[in-house]
Coordinates of C-alpha atoms and ligand atoms in Angstrom, one line a residue:
M2 CA 0.0 0.1 0.0
T3 CA 1.2 3.5 -0.8
A4 CA 1.8 5.8 2.1
P5 CA -1.2 8.2 2.7
V6 CA -1.2 12.0 1.7
L7 CA -1.8 14.4 4.4
A8 CA -3.1 18.0 3.7
L9 CA -2.9 20.9 6.3
V10 CA -5.4 23.6 5.5
G11 CA -4.5 26.9 7.5
A12 CA -0.7 25.9 7.3
T13 CA 0.3 29.7 7.9
G14 CA -1.9 30.3 10.9
A15 CA -1.1 30.2 14.8
V16 CA -2.4 26.5 15.1
G17 CA -1.0 25.6 11.6
T18 CA 2.5 26.8 12.7
V19 CA 2.3 24.4 15.8
M20 CA 1.1 21.7 13.6
I21 CA 4.3 22.1 11.4
D22 CA 6.3 22.0 14.5
I23 CA 4.7 18.7 15.6
M24 CA 5.3 17.1 12.1
N25 CA 8.9 18.1 12.2
T26 CA 9.5 16.5 15.7
R27 CA 7.4 13.3 15.5
S28 CA 9.6 10.1 15.5
D29 CA 7.2 8.1 13.2
F30 CA 6.0 9.9 10.0
P31 CA 3.6 7.7 8.1
W32 CA 2.9 10.3 5.4
G33 CA 4.0 9.8 1.7
E34 CA 3.2 13.4 0.8
V35 CA 2.3 16.6 2.9
R36 CA 0.5 19.4 1.1
L37 CA 0.3 22.8 2.6
I38 CA -2.7 24.9 1.9
A39 CA -3.9 28.4 2.9
S40 CA -5.5 31.5 1.4
P41 CA -4.3 33.0 -1.9
R42 CA -2.5 35.6 0.3
S43 CA -0.1 32.9 1.3
A44 CA 0.2 31.0 -2.1
G45 CA 3.9 30.4 -3.1
K46 CA 5.2 30.8 0.5
K47 CA 7.7 28.1 1.4
I48 CA 7.6 26.2 4.7
N49 CA 10.1 23.6 5.7
V50 CA 8.7 20.2 6.5
R51 CA 11.2 17.5 7.6
G52 CA 14.1 19.0 5.7
Q53 CA 12.1 19.8 2.5
D54 CA 10.8 23.3 1.6
L55 CA 7.1 22.9 0.6
T56 CA 5.2 25.5 -1.4
V57 CA 1.9 26.6 0.1
V58 CA -1.0 26.3 -2.4
A59 CA -4.2 28.3 -2.4
L60 CA -7.4 26.6 -1.2
S61 CA -9.3 25.1 -4.2
P62 CA -11.3 21.8 -4.8
E63 CA -8.4 20.4 -6.8
A64 CA -6.0 20.9 -3.8
F65 CA -7.7 17.9 -2.3
D66 CA -7.2 15.6 -5.2
G67 CA -5.3 12.5 -4.2
V68 CA -5.5 13.7 -0.4
D69 CA -6.4 10.9 2.0
I70 CA -6.7 13.1 5.2
A71 CA -7.1 16.9 5.3
M72 CA -6.5 18.8 8.8
F73 CA -8.4 22.1 8.8
D74 CA -7.0 24.9 11.1
V75 CA -9.0 27.8 9.6
P76 CA -11.8 30.1 10.7
D77 CA -15.3 28.5 11.3
E78 CA -16.7 29.7 8.0
V79 CA -13.8 28.5 5.8
S80 CA -14.1 25.0 7.4
A81 CA -18.1 25.1 7.1
Q82 CA -17.6 25.5 3.3
W83 CA -14.6 23.5 2.7
A84 CA -14.4 20.4 4.7
P85 CA -17.4 18.9 2.9
I86 CA -15.7 19.7 -0.4
A87 CA -12.6 17.9 0.8
A88 CA -14.8 15.0 1.9
E89 CA -16.6 14.9 -1.6
R90 CA -13.2 14.7 -3.2
G91 CA -12.3 11.6 -1.1
A92 CA -10.4 12.8 1.7
I93 CA -11.3 12.5 5.4
A94 CA -11.6 16.0 7.0
I95 CA -10.4 16.6 10.6
D96 CA -11.7 20.0 11.6
N97 CA -10.3 22.1 14.3
S98 CA -12.8 24.9 14.1
G99 CA -16.3 25.1 15.7
A100 CA -18.2 24.5 12.6
F101 CA -19.1 20.8 13.1
R102 CA -18.5 19.8 16.7
M103 CA -22.2 19.5 17.7
D104 CA -23.3 18.0 14.3
A105 CA -24.8 14.6 15.1
D106 CA -23.2 13.0 12.0
V107 CA -19.7 14.3 12.9
P108 CA -17.8 12.6 15.8
L109 CA -15.9 14.8 18.3
V110 CA -12.9 12.8 19.0
V111 CA -10.1 12.8 21.7
P112 CA -8.1 9.7 20.9
E113 CA -7.4 8.6 24.5
V114 CA -11.1 9.0 25.4
N115 CA -13.4 7.9 22.4
A116 CA -11.1 6.7 19.5
D117 CA -13.7 4.2 18.6
Q118 CA -15.8 7.3 17.3
I119 CA -13.2 7.8 14.6
D120 CA -14.8 5.1 12.4
N121 CA -18.4 6.7 12.9
R122 CA -18.1 9.6 10.4
P123 CA -21.2 9.6 8.0
R124 CA -20.1 13.1 6.6
G125 CA -16.4 12.0 6.2
I126 CA -15.7 14.7 8.8
I127 CA -14.2 14.4 12.2
A128 CA -14.2 17.3 14.8
N129 CA -11.7 18.4 17.2
P130 CA -12.9 19.7 20.6
N131 CA -12.5 23.3 21.8
C132 CA -9.3 23.8 23.7
T133 CA -10.8 24.4 27.1
T134 CA -12.9 21.2 26.9
L135 CA -10.0 19.4 25.6
S136 CA -7.5 20.2 28.4
M137 CA -9.5 18.3 31.0
M138 CA -10.7 15.3 28.8
A139 CA -7.7 13.0 29.3
S140 CA -8.0 13.0 33.1
L141 CA -11.9 12.9 33.1
G142 CA -12.1 10.1 30.4
A143 CA -9.8 8.1 32.5
L144 CA -11.7 8.5 35.8
H145 CA -15.0 8.2 34.0
R146 CA -14.0 4.6 32.8
E147 CA -13.4 3.5 36.3
F148 CA -15.9 5.4 38.5
E149 CA -18.7 6.6 36.1
L150 CA -18.9 10.4 35.9
K151 CA -22.4 12.1 37.1
E152 CA -21.6 15.7 37.7
L153 CA -19.0 18.3 36.8
V154 CA -18.3 21.7 38.1
V155 CA -15.3 23.5 36.4
A156 CA -13.6 26.9 36.5
S157 CA -11.1 27.7 33.8
Y158 CA -8.2 29.9 33.9
Q159 CA -7.7 30.5 30.1
A160 CA -4.5 31.9 28.4
A161 CA -4.5 34.9 26.0
S162 CA -3.5 32.8 23.1
G163 CA -6.9 30.9 23.2
A164 CA -8.0 34.2 21.5
G165 CA -5.6 33.7 18.6
Q166 CA -2.5 35.7 17.7
S167 CA -4.4 39.0 18.5
G168 CA -4.9 37.9 22.2
I169 CA -1.0 37.3 22.4
D170 CA -0.2 40.6 20.8
R171 CA -2.4 42.4 23.2
L172 CA -1.3 40.8 26.4
Y173 CA 2.4 41.7 25.4
A174 CA 1.3 45.2 24.6
E175 CA -0.4 45.7 27.9
I176 CA 2.7 44.2 29.7
A177 CA 4.8 46.7 27.7
A178 CA 2.6 49.6 28.5
L179 CA 3.0 48.9 32.3
A180 CA 6.7 48.2 32.3
G181 CA 8.6 50.6 34.5
K182 CA 5.5 51.9 36.2
E183 CA 5.2 51.7 40.0
A184 CA 3.3 48.5 40.7
G185 CA 0.9 50.2 43.3
V186 CA -0.1 52.9 40.8
A187 CA -0.5 50.5 37.9
A188 CA -2.5 47.9 39.7
G189 CA -5.3 50.4 40.7
D190 CA -5.2 52.3 37.6
V191 CA -4.6 49.9 34.7
A192 CA -7.2 51.0 32.2
Q193 CA -5.9 54.6 32.5
V194 CA -2.3 53.5 32.0
L195 CA -3.2 51.4 29.0
A196 CA -5.2 54.3 27.4
A197 CA -2.4 56.9 28.1
A198 CA -0.2 54.3 26.2
G199 CA -2.4 54.4 23.1
L200 CA -4.0 51.0 23.8
S201 CA -7.8 51.5 23.2
A202 CA -10.2 49.1 25.0
D203 CA -12.1 49.1 21.7
D204 CA -9.2 47.3 19.9
S205 CA -8.8 44.5 22.6
P206 CA -10.0 40.9 22.0
F207 CA -10.8 41.0 25.7
P208 CA -13.7 43.0 27.4
A209 CA -11.3 44.4 30.1
P210 CA -7.5 44.8 30.8
L211 CA -5.8 41.5 31.0
V212 CA -2.6 42.5 32.5
L213 CA -2.6 42.5 36.4
N214 CA -6.3 41.3 36.1
V215 CA -8.5 38.4 35.6
V216 CA -11.5 38.6 33.3
P217 CA -14.4 36.3 33.9
W218 CA -15.4 36.1 30.2
A219 CA -14.6 34.1 27.0
G220 CA -16.6 34.0 23.9
S221 CA -19.9 35.5 23.1
L222 CA -23.2 36.1 25.2
K223 CA -25.6 33.3 25.0
D224 CA -29.1 32.8 26.8
A225 CA -29.5 33.5 30.6
G226 CA -26.0 35.0 30.9
W227 CA -23.8 32.2 29.9
S228 CA -20.9 32.6 27.5
S229 CA -20.5 30.6 24.5
E230 CA -17.1 29.2 25.9
E231 CA -19.1 28.0 29.0
L232 CA -21.8 26.2 26.9
K233 CA -19.1 24.5 24.7
V234 CA -17.5 22.9 27.9
R235 CA -20.8 21.6 28.8
N236 CA -22.0 20.4 25.3
E237 CA -18.7 19.0 24.1
A238 CA -17.9 17.3 27.5
R239 CA -21.3 15.5 27.2
K240 CA -20.6 14.5 23.6
I241 CA -17.1 13.2 24.0
L242 CA -17.7 11.3 27.2
G243 CA -21.0 10.0 25.7
I244 CA -23.1 11.0 28.8
P245 CA -26.0 13.1 27.2
D246 CA -27.4 14.0 30.7
L247 CA -24.1 14.8 32.4
K248 CA -24.7 17.6 34.8
V249 CA -22.1 20.5 33.9
S250 CA -21.7 24.0 35.1
A251 CA -18.7 25.9 34.0
T252 CA -17.2 29.4 34.6
C253 CA -14.6 30.4 32.1
V254 CA -12.1 33.2 33.0
R255 CA -9.2 34.7 31.0
V256 CA -6.0 35.1 33.0
P257 CA -2.9 37.0 31.9
V258 CA -0.9 33.9 30.8
V259 CA 0.3 33.7 27.3
T260 CA -0.3 30.0 26.5
T261 CA -1.6 27.0 28.6
H262 CA -5.2 26.7 29.8
S263 CA -5.7 25.6 33.5
L264 CA -9.0 24.2 35.0
S265 CA -10.2 23.6 38.5
V266 CA -12.2 20.6 38.3
H267 CA -14.8 19.4 40.8
A268 CA -16.1 16.0 39.7
T269 CA -18.6 13.7 41.1
F270 CA -18.9 10.0 40.4
A271 CA -21.5 7.1 40.7
R272 CA -18.9 5.2 42.9
E273 CA -16.6 5.9 45.6
V274 CA -13.3 7.4 44.5
T275 CA -10.1 8.0 46.6
V276 CA -7.1 10.2 46.0
E277 CA -4.9 7.0 45.9
A278 CA -7.1 5.3 43.2
A279 CA -7.2 8.5 41.2
H280 CA -3.5 8.8 41.4
K281 CA -2.9 5.3 40.1
I282 CA -5.2 6.1 37.2
F283 CA -3.4 9.2 36.3
E284 CA 0.0 7.5 36.6
E285 CA -1.2 4.7 34.3
Q286 CA -2.4 7.1 31.5
P287 CA 0.4 7.8 29.1
T288 CA -0.7 11.2 28.2
I289 CA -1.1 12.6 31.7
V290 CA 1.7 13.7 34.0
L291 CA 0.8 13.7 37.6
I292 CA 2.7 16.4 39.8
D293 CA 1.0 16.2 43.3
D294 CA 3.2 16.9 46.3
P295 CA 1.9 20.1 47.9
A296 CA 4.1 19.5 51.0
A297 CA 7.0 20.0 48.7
G298 CA 5.5 22.8 46.7
K299 CA 5.0 20.5 43.7
F300 CA 1.8 21.1 41.5
P301 CA 1.4 22.0 37.7
T302 CA 1.5 25.7 36.7
P303 CA 1.3 27.0 33.0
A304 CA 4.8 28.2 33.3
D305 CA 6.1 24.7 33.9
V306 CA 3.9 22.8 31.2
V307 CA 3.8 25.1 28.2
G308 CA 5.2 23.6 25.1
G309 CA 4.6 20.2 26.3
D310 CA 2.3 17.5 24.9
P311 CA 0.8 15.9 28.0
T312 CA -1.9 17.1 30.3
Y313 CA -0.6 17.8 33.7
V314 CA -2.7 17.1 36.9
G315 CA -2.2 18.0 40.5
R316 CA -3.8 19.1 43.7
V317 CA -6.0 15.9 43.8
R318 CA -8.2 15.9 46.8
Q319 CA -11.2 14.2 48.0
A320 CA -14.1 16.7 48.5
L321 CA -14.8 17.2 52.2
D322 CA -18.4 17.8 52.0
F323 CA -19.5 16.0 48.8
P324 CA -19.7 12.1 48.5
N325 CA -17.9 10.4 45.6
T326 CA -16.2 13.6 44.6
L327 CA -12.7 14.7 43.7
D328 CA -11.3 18.2 43.2
F329 CA -8.1 18.7 41.1
F330 CA -6.3 21.1 38.9
V331 CA -5.3 20.4 35.3
C332 CA -3.0 22.5 33.0
G333 CA -2.6 21.8 29.2
D334 CA -0.9 23.8 26.5
N335 CA -4.0 25.1 24.5
L336 CA -2.0 25.3 21.2
R337 CA -0.7 21.7 21.4
K338 CA -3.1 19.1 23.0
G339 CA -5.7 21.8 23.0
A340 CA -5.6 22.2 19.2
A341 CA -2.9 21.0 16.9
L342 CA -1.6 17.8 18.7
N343 CA -5.1 16.3 19.2
T344 CA -6.0 16.9 15.5
Y345 CA -2.6 15.3 14.4
E346 CA -3.2 12.3 16.7
V347 CA -6.6 11.7 15.0
A348 CA -4.8 11.8 11.7
E349 CA -2.2 9.4 13.0
E350 CA -5.1 6.9 14.1
L351 CA -6.7 7.3 10.7
A352 CA -3.4 6.6 9.0
K353 CA -3.2 3.1 10.8
R354 CA -6.8 2.3 9.6
L355 CA -6.3 3.2 5.8
Ligands
LIG3 N1 -5.7 29.6 19.0 C1 -6.2 28.6 19.8 O1 -5.8 28.2 20.8 C2 -7.2 27.6 19.1 C3 -7.4 26.4 19.7 C4 -8.4 25.5 19.2 C5 -8.9 25.6 18.0 N2 -8.7 26.8 17.3 C6 -9.3 27.0 16.0 O2 -8.4 26.7 14.9 C7 -8.7 27.5 13.7 C8 -7.4 28.3 13.4 O3 -7.1 29.1 14.4 P1 -5.7 30.0 14.4 O4 -5.7 30.6 15.8 O5 -4.6 29.2 13.9 O6 -6.1 31.2 13.3 P2 -5.2 32.0 12.6 O7 -3.8 32.2 13.1 O8 -6.0 33.3 12.1 O9 -4.9 31.2 11.1 C9 -5.8 31.1 10.2 C10 -5.4 30.2 8.9 O10 -6.5 30.2 8.1 C11 -6.1 30.5 6.8 N3 -7.2 31.1 6.2 C12 -8.1 32.2 6.5 N4 -9.0 32.4 5.7 C13 -8.8 31.5 4.6 C14 -9.6 31.3 3.4 N5 -10.6 32.1 3.1 N6 -9.0 30.3 2.6 C15 -8.1 29.6 3.0 N7 -7.3 29.7 4.1 C16 -7.8 30.8 4.9 C17 -5.1 31.5 7.0 O11 -4.3 31.6 5.8 P3 -3.4 33.0 5.3 O12 -2.2 33.0 6.3 O13 -3.1 32.8 4.1 O14 -4.5 34.0 5.7 C18 -4.2 30.9 8.2 O15 -3.5 29.9 7.6 C19 -9.8 28.4 14.2 O16 -11.0 27.8 13.8 C20 -9.7 28.5 15.7 O17 -11.0 28.7 16.3 C21 -7.8 27.8 17.6

């Protein structure tokens, strides 16, 4: 059998760039050809993949001819239009946008949780979850297999890069505007300092200053005061875990971290669960790193885990006042497992099945 052909649509974007890095550092590389695709703006650009300078081609129906698997790292509306075209041309599309995640005919896959769903793709499209949901899925999936998850209360601590390159640029610009200011003055007066430095609140992807602050908002306003990000956590967790009636309550908060989302998780199970049993499960899961020794000051923080592939788990505690309930803290790089890596892992699983 000839080696499969892989296309990367959105090769020039923030997630696409991390995807190229993943391709360049993977030990096994099952692809016979890699095709890089972006908008006409980027056509002709050269990007090095495993020692070869590949030329970016403009998105077109013909770009998918001969392609076995097409990964989409493009805005929702581009995926909505083009992933079905790739599928019509015979490719399996793996989409990182929000266009298909809740489509009943499109599986939402995290390989270590529901790899079996990869084969259930009537539209020829597989969706990749939102980065906030994804960051806690390896740990919750492993616990659910053993103890049966019933209820979930989470608070996120989301990085600026979850809002794309503009989020990263804004946080650095806000940090630069405060540099050299006396901390006491700046902390109480951040908005004025930013305005004086020419950083208009209207130009920010965040609804409040992010530097020296936390912002309890991500996404757009939905019914009854919920944000779109909070509803994604609820709906996507239910779909990935295959628990349609899972009780979920999420509060999504943006923090002044460049990359790596964290979540505080309060999870209630059908059966009794101990810290020791949870530790054992986390230690046995190859994609989780357990760092849980608070007496020695050891727990995961975004600064320690950014750039890494695994999900990091710590602060595992048995809830004092809630039966069958664990509290723990999770950190995951939102641009790697939270986006590019999970998509690439799905592509690798598909390559084994072709
Ligand atoms: N940032 C995150 O943490 C994150 C996490 C999970 C999922 N996602 C999702 O992943 C997707 C990509 O996000 P990103 O942050 O990488 O965005 P980005 O940096 O804005 O990159 C967008 C990519 O899409 C291409 N593109 C845009 N319009 C196009 C068109 N009409 N035809 C062909 N290509 C087009 C761009 O090509 P040009 O360079 O030629 O314009 C670029 O390669 C989005 O759906 C996003 O929601 C992002």
